[in-house]
Amino acid sequence: MRKIDTIYINGRFVQPHGTEVAPLFNPTTEEQIGTVRLGNERDVDDAVSAAKAAFAGLAQSSKTDRVAMLHGLHEAVSARAGDLTDAMREEYGAPASFIGFSVPHAATAFLHMAETLKSYQFRRRIGHADVEMRPAGIAAAITPWNSNYGFICSKLATAIAAGTTIVIKPSEMSAIQTQLITECLHAAGLPDGVFNIVNGYGHVAGAALSAHRDIAKISFTGSTATGRAIFQAASMTMKRVTLELGGKSPTIILHDADLDLVIPQVLAAGFANSGQACIAGTRILAPASRLDEINERLTAAVSAIKVGDTRDPTVGVGPMVSQKQWDRVQSYIHLGQQEGAEMIVGGEGRPEGLGRGWFVRPTVFSRVNNDMRIAREEIFGPVLCVIPYRDEVHAVEIANDTVYGLQAYVFSADVDRAKRVAEQIEAGRVVINGAPHEPLAPFGGFKQSGMGREFGEYGLESFLEPRAVLS
Ligand code: NAD
């Protein structure tokens, strides 16, 4: 049983003033594996004070100093890749494919930001003005449970590159992973107060940060509903906000697509991170003329996916993170049937042979109408909708008929054709034929998928504020 009873303020692990204790679980076994003592408003105040005291030093540091810090953080995180992997598997149950991406992604976030920083021009001359990009002020990051290390590291990397100190409030459900990544970051030996990490409930520590008068910038990743609450609280002091929120991403299979190649990639996008991914391609847009063929292939491929304990590297779908999330996914599988969609594979309850653990059956609904709730709402589990379309114009219309706009996927044998379709999609990222992640390109959502962008120069500028001096 792990007992996490410290938070990280001013370069030290300290006991929080908060006394509330939350249980931590292994979702594969449903067993309680630990407890976390949570910080409160006073702890947030202490963390902000530490960040405030360290701000001037970091804001005045040189590019070379910041690049050195980022390299140090990369080394410190890489050094414990094995422990990080084990903790993520135990506390979260992510499949090997996602852990394999997440841990190196968390470490390399520092290198990518160092690369961006090296070439970034903080000063430029515009007409008769000297324009300087200055640190926006003390930042806060609020992060979700579905990729704890990655979000903490990429937000911290960006803050340091911008010369901004930061207070991070990770998800209270990932405290074992948070403890481990904090130990890694501490080992990098950065000046005290540059980063501070406070475990706490969203409505307590998260809300206190969102309303704190000394915080100038909030970088949030999580649900659209929470994003709205943060945006509202932040508006009182005009905080700059970056909001990375939910999605209901379309996957457009064009008529000419080679299904042998495409179906595995469609499912990789749909079931990424056991379906608990903001970028999951959960609405599969299929040409009506090929619907039967696509349904058949999806049914066969999904039936072959192994669900279970992700210590087995052949497992494709792991457990949901919590009982609450399991119940939520079940309710949507039930709803899909009530709404009259055709369930071609999967269903309610646990997969056969799995008596415990928050496992769900990977489920696909076909002949879904885009007005159904299963096609409109983010389910955050391995549940996909197949929506038939008549022609390309209709496909684009359905793809854009959503309040979200985070990511989209287009599959075609003809890349130019796929690009023409991609240009019409209202989403922050469109991935053609399973192209790999580009860590320096902007990431973020249109519409209710968020505000602002992360990664590379776009991400860096979101932590900066321009000042023009005219002479
Ligand atoms: P969540 O919104 O419930 O929680 C995210 C964080 O916000 C947690 O740290 C939580 O404690 C905190 N929080 C909750 N209420 C708060 C409040 N009132 N004020 C301040 N902070 C508060 O999200 P989650 O369930 O942890 O994660 C899943 C959601 O995150 C999904 O909707 C998913 O799409 C989204 N997500 C988006 C991205 C992206 O990059 N766009 C990435 C991953 C996850």
Short mmCIF file of C-alpha atoms and ligand atoms in Angstrom, two decimals:
data_model
loop_
_atom_site.label_atom_id
_atom_site.label_comp_id
_atom_site.label_asym_id
_atom_site.label_seq_id
_atom_site.Cartn_x
_atom_site.Cartn_y
_atom_site.Cartn_z
CA MET A 1 0.00 0.00 0.00
CA ARG A 2 1.58 3.29 -1.12
CA LYS A 3 1.10 6.33 1.09
CA ILE A 4 1.68 9.60 -0.71
CA ASP A 5 1.59 12.34 1.88
CA THR A 6 3.76 15.08 0.46
CA ILE A 7 3.49 17.73 -2.20
CA TYR A 8 6.38 19.56 -3.85
CA ILE A 9 6.92 23.23 -3.01
CA ASN A 10 10.04 25.38 -3.34
CA GLY A 11 12.33 22.48 -4.18
CA ARG A 12 11.19 20.27 -1.28
CA PHE A 13 8.73 17.49 -0.59
CA VAL A 14 6.53 18.90 2.20
CA GLN A 15 3.42 17.81 4.07
CA PRO A 16 0.34 19.64 2.81
CA HIS A 17 -1.89 21.71 5.08
CA GLY A 18 -4.81 19.84 3.50
CA THR A 19 -5.83 16.76 5.44
CA GLU A 20 -8.23 15.07 3.01
CA VAL A 21 -7.07 11.64 1.88
CA ALA A 22 -8.16 9.96 -1.38
CA PRO A 23 -7.79 6.26 -2.27
CA LEU A 24 -5.72 5.11 -5.25
CA PHE A 25 -6.61 2.00 -7.25
CA ASN A 26 -5.18 -0.54 -9.65
CA PRO A 27 -7.85 -0.61 -12.40
CA THR A 28 -6.78 -4.07 -13.55
CA THR A 29 -7.60 -5.65 -10.19
CA GLU A 30 -9.89 -2.98 -8.66
CA GLU A 31 -7.72 -3.24 -5.54
CA GLN A 32 -6.83 -0.18 -3.52
CA ILE A 33 -3.07 0.25 -3.83
CA GLY A 34 -2.52 3.47 -1.97
CA THR A 35 -3.69 6.77 -0.59
CA VAL A 36 -2.87 10.37 -1.38
CA ARG A 37 -3.11 13.27 1.03
CA LEU A 38 -4.45 16.26 -0.86
CA GLY A 39 -3.43 19.89 -0.81
CA ASN A 40 -5.90 22.71 -0.17
CA GLU A 41 -6.13 26.46 -0.87
CA ARG A 42 -3.35 27.22 1.63
CA ASP A 43 -1.02 24.80 -0.15
CA VAL A 44 -1.86 26.47 -3.46
CA ASP A 45 -0.99 29.83 -1.88
CA ASP A 46 2.35 28.48 -0.65
CA ALA A 47 3.13 27.02 -4.07
CA VAL A 48 2.26 30.28 -5.83
CA SER A 49 4.43 32.24 -3.36
CA ALA A 50 7.37 29.95 -4.12
CA ALA A 51 6.83 30.37 -7.86
CA LYS A 52 6.58 34.13 -7.37
CA ALA A 53 9.85 34.27 -5.47
CA ALA A 54 11.62 32.30 -8.22
CA PHE A 55 10.07 34.21 -11.10
CA ALA A 56 12.55 37.08 -11.49
CA GLY A 57 15.52 34.71 -11.57
CA LEU A 58 14.04 32.51 -14.27
CA ALA A 59 12.63 35.41 -16.30
CA GLN A 60 16.12 36.94 -16.48
CA SER A 61 17.91 33.67 -17.26
CA SER A 62 19.61 33.27 -20.62
CA LYS A 63 18.60 30.93 -23.41
CA THR A 64 21.68 28.86 -22.65
CA ASP A 65 20.64 28.46 -19.00
CA ARG A 66 17.14 27.38 -19.95
CA VAL A 67 18.36 24.95 -22.59
CA ALA A 68 20.65 23.41 -19.95
CA MET A 69 17.69 23.05 -17.54
CA LEU A 70 15.61 21.38 -20.25
CA HIS A 71 18.41 18.94 -21.06
CA GLY A 72 18.83 18.16 -17.36
CA LEU A 73 15.11 17.44 -17.03
CA HIS A 74 15.23 15.16 -20.07
CA GLU A 75 18.06 13.15 -18.55
CA ALA A 76 16.37 12.94 -15.15
CA VAL A 77 13.13 11.62 -16.63
CA SER A 78 14.85 9.22 -19.04
CA ALA A 79 16.89 7.77 -16.19
CA ARG A 80 13.78 6.29 -14.58
CA ALA A 81 11.91 5.14 -17.68
CA GLY A 82 11.50 1.64 -16.22
CA ASP A 83 9.90 2.85 -12.97
CA LEU A 84 7.69 5.28 -14.87
CA THR A 85 6.47 2.48 -17.12
CA ASP A 86 5.67 0.20 -14.17
CA ALA A 87 3.74 2.90 -12.31
CA MET A 88 1.72 3.85 -15.36
CA ARG A 89 0.80 0.23 -15.95
CA GLU A 90 -0.16 -0.35 -12.32
CA GLU A 91 -2.11 2.83 -11.61
CA TYR A 92 -3.57 3.36 -15.05
CA GLY A 93 -3.42 0.08 -16.96
CA ALA A 94 -2.51 1.66 -20.29
CA PRO A 95 -1.73 -0.77 -23.13
CA ALA A 96 1.92 -1.36 -24.03
CA SER A 97 1.50 0.63 -27.27
CA PHE A 98 0.49 3.75 -25.34
CA ILE A 99 3.03 3.37 -22.53
CA GLY A 100 5.68 2.80 -25.19
CA PHE A 101 4.81 6.21 -26.62
CA SER A 102 4.09 8.08 -23.37
CA VAL A 103 7.25 7.62 -21.36
CA PRO A 104 9.70 8.65 -24.14
CA HIS A 105 7.24 11.40 -25.17
CA ALA A 106 7.36 12.85 -21.64
CA ALA A 107 11.17 12.87 -21.63
CA THR A 108 11.59 14.19 -25.17
CA ALA A 109 9.10 17.03 -24.53
CA PHE A 110 12.07 18.80 -22.89
CA LEU A 111 14.34 18.24 -25.90
CA HIS A 112 11.71 19.43 -28.37
CA MET A 113 11.18 22.59 -26.36
CA ALA A 114 14.95 23.12 -26.11
CA GLU A 115 15.13 22.89 -29.91
CA THR A 116 12.28 25.39 -30.29
CA LEU A 117 13.90 27.74 -27.79
CA LYS A 118 17.30 27.71 -29.53
CA SER A 119 15.87 29.13 -32.74
CA TYR A 120 13.16 31.35 -31.24
CA GLN A 121 13.59 35.12 -31.73
CA PHE A 122 12.49 36.83 -28.51
CA ARG A 123 13.23 40.26 -29.98
CA ARG A 124 12.35 41.65 -33.37
CA ARG A 125 12.11 45.09 -34.97
CA ILE A 126 8.73 45.99 -36.46
CA GLY A 127 8.78 49.42 -38.18
CA HIS A 128 10.04 51.78 -35.50
CA ALA A 129 9.19 49.45 -32.62
CA ASP A 130 11.40 47.06 -30.72
CA VAL A 131 9.13 44.13 -29.96
CA GLU A 132 10.11 41.81 -27.14
CA MET A 133 8.34 38.56 -26.20
CA ARG A 134 8.37 38.52 -22.40
CA PRO A 135 7.35 35.80 -19.94
CA ALA A 136 3.60 36.13 -19.37
CA GLY A 137 3.88 35.81 -15.58
CA ILE A 138 3.51 32.94 -13.14
CA ALA A 139 1.79 30.00 -14.77
CA ALA A 140 -0.45 27.20 -13.55
CA ALA A 141 -0.96 23.83 -15.22
CA ILE A 142 -3.95 21.61 -14.48
CA THR A 143 -3.70 18.14 -15.99
CA PRO A 144 -5.85 14.99 -16.42
CA TRP A 145 -5.24 11.32 -15.55
CA ASN A 146 -5.01 9.92 -19.04
CA SER A 147 -1.40 10.88 -19.79
CA ASN A 148 -0.05 12.20 -16.52
CA TYR A 149 3.68 12.33 -17.37
CA GLY A 150 3.26 13.76 -20.86
CA PHE A 151 1.10 16.71 -19.84
CA ILE A 152 3.18 17.58 -16.77
CA CYS A 153 6.42 17.46 -18.76
CA SER A 154 5.27 19.33 -21.86
CA LYS A 155 3.67 22.15 -19.85
CA LEU A 156 6.72 22.42 -17.57
CA ALA A 157 9.07 22.42 -20.58
CA THR A 158 7.14 25.26 -22.21
CA ALA A 159 7.05 27.34 -19.03
CA ILE A 160 10.82 27.02 -18.53
CA ALA A 161 11.53 27.89 -22.16
CA ALA A 162 9.38 31.01 -21.74
CA GLY A 163 11.14 31.95 -18.49
CA THR A 164 7.99 31.43 -16.46
CA THR A 165 7.76 29.61 -13.13
CA ILE A 166 4.85 27.26 -12.65
CA VAL A 167 2.51 25.53 -10.21
CA ILE A 168 1.21 22.19 -11.48
CA LYS A 169 -1.95 20.48 -10.22
CA PRO A 170 -2.12 16.99 -11.69
CA SER A 171 -5.14 14.72 -11.50
CA GLU A 172 -5.80 13.43 -8.00
CA MET A 173 -6.31 9.99 -9.57
CA SER A 174 -2.70 9.67 -10.79
CA ALA A 175 -0.85 10.41 -7.56
CA ILE A 176 1.55 7.45 -7.78
CA GLN A 177 2.63 8.54 -11.26
CA THR A 178 2.82 12.16 -10.08
CA GLN A 179 5.04 11.20 -7.14
CA LEU A 180 7.45 9.38 -9.42
CA ILE A 181 7.67 12.05 -12.09
CA THR A 182 8.14 14.69 -9.36
CA GLU A 183 11.09 12.69 -7.98
CA CYS A 184 12.58 12.67 -11.49
CA LEU A 185 12.09 16.40 -11.98
CA HIS A 186 13.52 17.12 -8.52
CA ALA A 187 16.63 15.14 -9.41
CA ALA A 188 17.35 17.61 -12.23
CA GLY A 189 18.33 20.16 -9.53
CA LEU A 190 16.53 23.24 -10.85
CA PRO A 191 16.46 26.37 -8.68
CA ASP A 192 13.90 26.20 -5.86
CA GLY A 193 10.40 27.35 -6.76
CA VAL A 194 10.80 27.12 -10.54
CA PHE A 195 8.19 24.36 -10.51
CA ASN A 196 5.84 23.31 -7.72
CA ILE A 197 3.49 20.34 -7.79
CA VAL A 198 0.36 20.18 -5.64
CA ASN A 199 -1.93 17.15 -5.51
CA GLY A 200 -5.50 18.17 -4.83
CA TYR A 201 -9.10 17.94 -5.90
CA GLY A 202 -10.13 20.01 -8.91
CA HIS A 203 -12.85 21.87 -7.07
CA VAL A 204 -10.39 22.75 -4.27
CA ALA A 205 -6.79 23.13 -5.50
CA GLY A 206 -7.72 23.51 -9.20
CA ALA A 207 -10.33 26.14 -8.46
CA ALA A 208 -7.95 28.01 -6.14
CA LEU A 209 -5.33 28.18 -8.89
CA SER A 210 -7.86 29.25 -11.53
CA ALA A 211 -8.93 32.18 -9.36
CA HIS A 212 -5.52 33.07 -7.87
CA ARG A 213 -4.64 36.70 -8.42
CA ASP A 214 -0.89 36.02 -8.80
CA ILE A 215 -1.36 33.48 -11.59
CA ALA A 216 -1.15 35.11 -15.03
CA LYS A 217 -1.48 32.07 -17.27
CA ILE A 218 -3.28 28.74 -17.09
CA SER A 219 -2.53 25.77 -19.29
CA PHE A 220 -5.28 23.20 -18.83
CA THR A 221 -5.86 19.78 -20.33
CA GLY A 222 -9.06 17.97 -19.46
CA SER A 223 -12.77 17.90 -20.15
CA THR A 224 -14.69 20.65 -21.89
CA ALA A 225 -16.95 21.11 -18.84
CA THR A 226 -13.97 21.73 -16.53
CA GLY A 227 -12.37 23.95 -19.19
CA ARG A 228 -15.45 26.14 -19.12
CA ALA A 229 -15.28 26.50 -15.29
CA ILE A 230 -11.58 27.38 -15.45
CA PHE A 231 -12.09 29.89 -18.27
CA GLN A 232 -14.83 31.58 -16.27
CA ALA A 233 -12.75 31.77 -13.07
CA ALA A 234 -9.69 32.93 -15.04
CA SER A 235 -11.62 35.78 -16.63
CA MET A 236 -11.85 37.61 -13.29
CA THR A 237 -8.17 38.56 -13.51
CA MET A 238 -7.86 38.21 -17.31
CA LYS A 239 -5.52 35.24 -17.10
CA ARG A 240 -4.20 33.98 -20.39
CA VAL A 241 -5.59 30.49 -20.95
CA THR A 242 -4.70 27.53 -23.09
CA LEU A 243 -7.45 24.93 -22.99
CA GLU A 244 -6.91 21.45 -24.45
CA LEU A 245 -10.31 19.81 -24.16
CA GLY A 246 -12.41 16.93 -25.38
CA GLY A 247 -13.06 15.58 -28.86
CA LYS A 248 -15.28 13.42 -31.04
CA SER A 249 -12.85 13.01 -33.88
CA PRO A 250 -13.99 11.87 -37.31
CA THR A 251 -12.10 9.18 -39.23
CA ILE A 252 -12.98 9.53 -42.90
CA ILE A 253 -12.43 6.42 -45.01
CA LEU A 254 -12.56 7.61 -48.63
CA HIS A 255 -13.98 5.35 -51.36
CA ASP A 256 -10.60 4.40 -52.77
CA ALA A 257 -9.03 3.35 -49.46
CA ASP A 258 -7.30 -0.04 -49.26
CA LEU A 259 -9.16 -1.63 -46.35
CA ASP A 260 -6.41 -4.16 -45.65
CA LEU A 261 -4.14 -1.27 -44.75
CA VAL A 262 -6.71 1.08 -43.33
CA ILE A 263 -8.85 -0.96 -40.92
CA PRO A 264 -6.01 -1.67 -38.44
CA GLN A 265 -5.12 2.04 -38.45
CA VAL A 266 -8.76 3.09 -38.01
CA LEU A 267 -8.93 0.88 -34.93
CA ALA A 268 -5.57 2.07 -33.63
CA ALA A 269 -6.93 5.65 -33.79
CA GLY A 270 -10.30 4.68 -32.30
CA PHE A 271 -9.03 2.51 -29.48
CA ALA A 272 -5.88 4.53 -28.72
CA ASN A 273 -5.14 4.36 -25.01
CA SER A 274 -8.10 1.94 -24.56
CA GLY A 275 -10.33 4.65 -26.01
CA GLN A 276 -9.40 7.03 -23.18
CA ALA A 277 -7.78 9.54 -25.51
CA CYS A 278 -8.96 13.03 -26.41
CA ILE A 279 -7.75 12.46 -29.98
CA ALA A 280 -9.43 9.06 -30.43
CA GLY A 281 -11.06 8.70 -33.86
CA THR A 282 -14.46 7.67 -32.56
CA ARG A 283 -16.71 8.55 -35.52
CA ILE A 284 -15.82 6.36 -38.49
CA LEU A 285 -17.24 7.87 -41.66
CA ALA A 286 -17.70 5.06 -44.18
CA PRO A 287 -18.82 5.33 -47.83
CA ALA A 288 -22.36 3.87 -47.92
CA SER A 289 -21.40 1.82 -50.98
CA ARG A 290 -18.74 -0.03 -48.93
CA LEU A 291 -20.54 -0.11 -45.60
CA ASP A 292 -21.17 -3.88 -45.46
CA GLU A 293 -17.57 -4.66 -46.32
CA ILE A 294 -16.29 -2.18 -43.71
CA ASN A 295 -18.68 -3.52 -41.04
CA GLU A 296 -17.52 -7.08 -41.69
CA ARG A 297 -13.87 -6.18 -41.41
CA LEU A 298 -14.37 -4.09 -38.29
CA THR A 299 -16.30 -6.90 -36.63
CA ALA A 300 -13.57 -9.42 -37.39
CA ALA A 301 -10.73 -7.13 -36.34
CA VAL A 302 -12.40 -5.96 -33.11
CA SER A 303 -13.32 -9.54 -32.13
CA ALA A 304 -9.62 -10.38 -32.38
CA ILE A 305 -8.50 -7.57 -30.03
CA LYS A 306 -7.24 -8.91 -26.73
CA VAL A 307 -8.61 -7.13 -23.66
CA GLY A 308 -7.00 -7.57 -20.26
CA ASP A 309 -3.97 -7.04 -18.06
CA THR A 310 -1.58 -4.83 -20.03
CA ARG A 311 1.48 -6.55 -18.62
CA ASP A 312 0.75 -8.84 -21.57
CA PRO A 313 2.18 -6.90 -24.55
CA THR A 314 -0.33 -8.49 -26.93
CA VAL A 315 -3.22 -6.83 -25.08
CA GLY A 316 -4.72 -4.04 -27.20
CA VAL A 317 -7.30 -2.65 -24.79
CA GLY A 318 -6.74 -2.28 -21.05
CA PRO A 319 -9.13 -1.32 -18.25
CA MET A 320 -11.01 1.93 -17.78
CA VAL A 321 -9.33 4.10 -15.17
CA SER A 322 -12.08 3.91 -12.53
CA GLN A 323 -15.42 2.40 -11.61
CA LYS A 324 -17.00 5.75 -12.52
CA GLN A 325 -15.49 5.66 -16.00
CA TRP A 326 -16.55 2.00 -16.41
CA ASP A 327 -20.14 2.90 -15.48
CA ARG A 328 -20.09 5.84 -17.87
CA VAL A 329 -18.92 3.71 -20.81
CA GLN A 330 -21.50 1.03 -19.99
CA SER A 331 -24.24 3.66 -19.99
CA TYR A 332 -23.25 4.73 -23.51
CA ILE A 333 -23.22 1.15 -24.80
CA HIS A 334 -26.72 0.83 -23.41
CA LEU A 335 -27.75 4.16 -24.91
CA GLY A 336 -26.49 3.23 -28.39
CA GLN A 337 -28.85 0.25 -28.44
CA GLN A 338 -31.74 2.36 -27.17
CA GLU A 339 -31.06 4.96 -29.85
CA GLY A 340 -31.44 2.26 -32.50
CA ALA A 341 -27.84 1.95 -33.72
CA GLU A 342 -26.78 -1.47 -34.98
CA MET A 343 -24.27 -3.00 -32.53
CA ILE A 344 -21.98 -5.06 -34.80
CA VAL A 345 -19.50 -6.15 -32.14
CA GLY A 346 -19.08 -5.83 -28.35
CA GLY A 347 -21.82 -5.03 -25.89
CA GLU A 348 -22.50 -4.36 -22.25
CA GLY A 349 -20.68 -6.01 -19.36
CA ARG A 350 -17.15 -7.36 -18.97
CA PRO A 351 -15.39 -9.32 -21.72
CA GLU A 352 -15.66 -13.07 -21.32
CA GLY A 353 -13.13 -14.56 -18.90
CA LEU A 354 -12.49 -11.30 -17.03
CA GLY A 355 -14.25 -11.45 -13.69
CA ARG A 356 -12.69 -8.35 -12.17
CA GLY A 357 -11.03 -5.16 -13.32
CA TRP A 358 -12.69 -2.20 -15.03
CA PHE A 359 -12.64 -3.86 -18.44
CA VAL A 360 -15.23 -3.16 -21.10
CA ARG A 361 -15.93 -4.96 -24.36
CA PRO A 362 -14.60 -3.00 -27.35
CA THR A 363 -17.83 -2.05 -29.08
CA VAL A 364 -18.74 -0.78 -32.53
CA PHE A 365 -22.11 0.62 -33.54
CA SER A 366 -22.93 0.89 -37.24
CA ARG A 367 -25.59 2.72 -39.28
CA VAL A 368 -25.27 5.47 -36.71
CA ASN A 369 -26.96 8.75 -37.36
CA ASN A 370 -24.73 11.72 -36.50
CA ASP A 371 -27.58 13.20 -34.44
CA MET A 372 -27.52 10.31 -31.96
CA ARG A 373 -25.95 11.07 -28.60
CA ILE A 374 -23.38 8.26 -29.08
CA ALA A 375 -22.15 10.21 -32.13
CA ARG A 376 -22.19 13.62 -30.46
CA GLU A 377 -20.86 13.08 -26.93
CA GLU A 378 -17.38 12.11 -25.85
CA ILE A 379 -17.60 8.59 -24.37
CA PHE A 380 -13.91 8.19 -23.44
CA GLY A 381 -13.83 4.43 -23.80
CA PRO A 382 -13.50 1.82 -26.59
CA VAL A 383 -16.83 2.53 -28.25
CA LEU A 384 -16.93 3.54 -31.91
CA CYS A 385 -19.65 4.72 -34.28
CA VAL A 386 -19.74 3.94 -38.00
CA ILE A 387 -21.65 6.65 -39.87
CA PRO A 388 -22.39 6.05 -43.57
CA TYR A 389 -21.95 8.90 -46.06
CA ARG A 390 -23.03 9.35 -49.70
CA ASP A 391 -20.14 11.30 -51.20
CA GLU A 392 -17.15 13.42 -50.22
CA VAL A 393 -19.24 16.56 -49.66
CA HIS A 394 -21.52 14.62 -47.33
CA ALA A 395 -18.51 13.14 -45.49
CA VAL A 396 -17.06 16.59 -44.82
CA GLU A 397 -20.46 17.86 -43.72
CA ILE A 398 -20.82 15.05 -41.15
CA ALA A 399 -17.19 15.39 -40.01
CA ASN A 400 -17.73 19.08 -39.24
CA ASP A 401 -21.18 18.62 -37.69
CA THR A 402 -19.90 18.48 -34.11
CA VAL A 403 -19.20 20.94 -31.31
CA TYR A 404 -15.65 19.54 -31.16
CA GLY A 405 -12.68 20.05 -33.48
CA LEU A 406 -9.55 18.53 -31.97
CA GLN A 407 -8.30 16.00 -34.49
CA ALA A 408 -9.47 14.19 -37.63
CA TYR A 409 -8.18 11.28 -39.70
CA VAL A 410 -8.44 10.83 -43.48
CA PHE A 411 -7.61 7.61 -45.31
CA SER A 412 -7.25 7.42 -49.09
CA ALA A 413 -5.08 5.70 -51.70
CA ASP A 414 -4.57 9.17 -53.20
CA VAL A 415 -2.72 11.55 -50.85
CA ASP A 416 -3.68 14.66 -52.85
CA ARG A 417 -7.32 13.73 -52.59
CA ALA A 418 -6.92 13.16 -48.85
CA LYS A 419 -5.26 16.59 -48.55
CA ARG A 420 -8.18 18.24 -50.40
CA VAL A 421 -10.56 16.70 -47.89
CA ALA A 422 -8.27 17.58 -44.96
CA GLU A 423 -8.37 21.26 -45.95
CA GLN A 424 -12.13 21.30 -45.40
CA ILE A 425 -12.08 19.79 -41.91
CA GLU A 426 -12.60 22.07 -38.91
CA ALA A 427 -10.02 20.53 -36.57
CA GLY A 428 -6.69 21.57 -35.11
CA ARG A 429 -4.97 18.52 -36.56
CA VAL A 430 -5.79 16.27 -39.50
CA VAL A 431 -3.81 13.06 -39.83
CA ILE A 432 -3.56 11.55 -43.31
CA ASN A 433 -3.04 7.80 -43.72
CA GLY A 434 -1.80 7.29 -40.16
CA ALA A 435 1.05 9.83 -40.36
CA PRO A 436 3.18 9.92 -37.18
CA HIS A 437 2.90 12.58 -34.45
CA GLU A 438 4.81 15.82 -35.17
CA PRO A 439 6.01 17.20 -31.83
CA LEU A 440 6.93 20.66 -33.15
CA ALA A 441 3.65 21.32 -34.98
CA PRO A 442 0.83 23.08 -33.11
CA PHE A 443 -1.64 20.91 -31.21
CA GLY A 444 -5.04 22.04 -30.00
CA GLY A 445 -8.67 22.30 -30.88
CA PHE A 446 -11.16 24.29 -32.89
CA LYS A 447 -14.57 25.07 -31.40
CA GLN A 448 -15.29 23.47 -27.99
CA SER A 449 -12.16 21.31 -28.17
CA GLY A 450 -10.29 24.24 -26.75
CA MET A 451 -8.43 27.45 -27.13
CA GLY A 452 -4.83 28.15 -28.07
CA ARG A 453 -2.15 25.68 -29.08
CA GLU A 454 0.62 23.66 -27.46
CA PHE A 455 4.02 22.44 -28.72
CA GLY A 456 6.74 24.16 -30.72
CA GLU A 457 6.71 27.92 -31.29
CA TYR A 458 2.93 28.19 -31.01
CA GLY A 459 3.05 26.56 -27.59
CA LEU A 460 5.97 28.73 -26.47
CA GLU A 461 4.22 31.96 -27.54
CA SER A 462 1.18 31.05 -25.45
CA PHE A 463 3.39 31.54 -22.34
CA LEU A 464 4.74 34.88 -23.62
CA GLU A 465 3.42 38.42 -23.84
CA PRO A 466 4.66 40.89 -26.48
CA ARG A 467 5.82 44.37 -25.47
CA ALA A 468 6.55 47.02 -28.08
CA VAL A 469 8.90 49.92 -27.32
CA LEU A 470 8.59 52.65 -29.94
CA SER A 471 11.48 55.01 -30.60
P1 NAD B 1 -11.33 16.57 -15.88
O1 NAD B 1 -11.73 17.81 -16.60
O2 NAD B 1 -12.32 15.93 -15.00
O3 NAD B 1 -10.06 16.86 -14.95
C1 NAD B 1 -8.87 17.42 -15.46
C2 NAD B 1 -8.16 18.17 -14.35
O4 NAD B 1 -8.97 19.28 -13.96
C3 NAD B 1 -7.92 17.34 -13.09
O5 NAD B 1 -6.67 17.69 -12.55
C4 NAD B 1 -9.04 17.82 -12.17
O6 NAD B 1 -8.74 17.65 -10.79
C5 NAD B 1 -9.13 19.28 -12.55
N1 NAD B 1 -10.41 19.93 -12.22
C6 NAD B 1 -11.63 19.36 -12.11
N2 NAD B 1 -12.55 20.30 -11.79
C7 NAD B 1 -11.89 21.49 -11.70
C8 NAD B 1 -12.31 22.83 -11.42
N3 NAD B 1 -13.56 23.14 -11.15
N4 NAD B 1 -11.37 23.81 -11.45
C9 NAD B 1 -10.08 23.52 -11.74
N5 NAD B 1 -9.64 22.26 -11.99
C10 NAD B 1 -10.53 21.25 -11.99
O7 NAD B 1 -10.77 15.58 -16.99
P2 NAD B 1 -10.28 14.08 -16.79
O8 NAD B 1 -11.49 13.23 -16.53
O9 NAD B 1 -9.14 14.03 -15.83
O10 NAD B 1 -9.69 13.77 -18.25
C11 NAD B 1 -10.49 13.38 -19.31
C12 NAD B 1 -10.88 14.56 -20.18
O11 NAD B 1 -9.72 15.25 -20.61
C13 NAD B 1 -11.57 14.14 -21.47
O12 NAD B 1 -12.66 14.99 -21.72
C14 NAD B 1 -10.52 14.32 -22.53
O13 NAD B 1 -10.98 14.52 -23.83
C15 NAD B 1 -9.76 15.47 -22.02
N6 NAD B 1 -8.40 15.48 -22.57
C16 NAD B 1 -8.05 16.41 -23.51
C17 NAD B 1 -6.79 16.38 -24.08
C18 NAD B 1 -6.37 17.41 -25.10
O14 NAD B 1 -5.17 17.57 -25.28
N7 NAD B 1 -7.25 18.09 -25.78
C19 NAD B 1 -5.88 15.42 -23.69
C20 NAD B 1 -6.26 14.49 -22.74
C21 NAD B 1 -7.52 14.54 -22.18
#
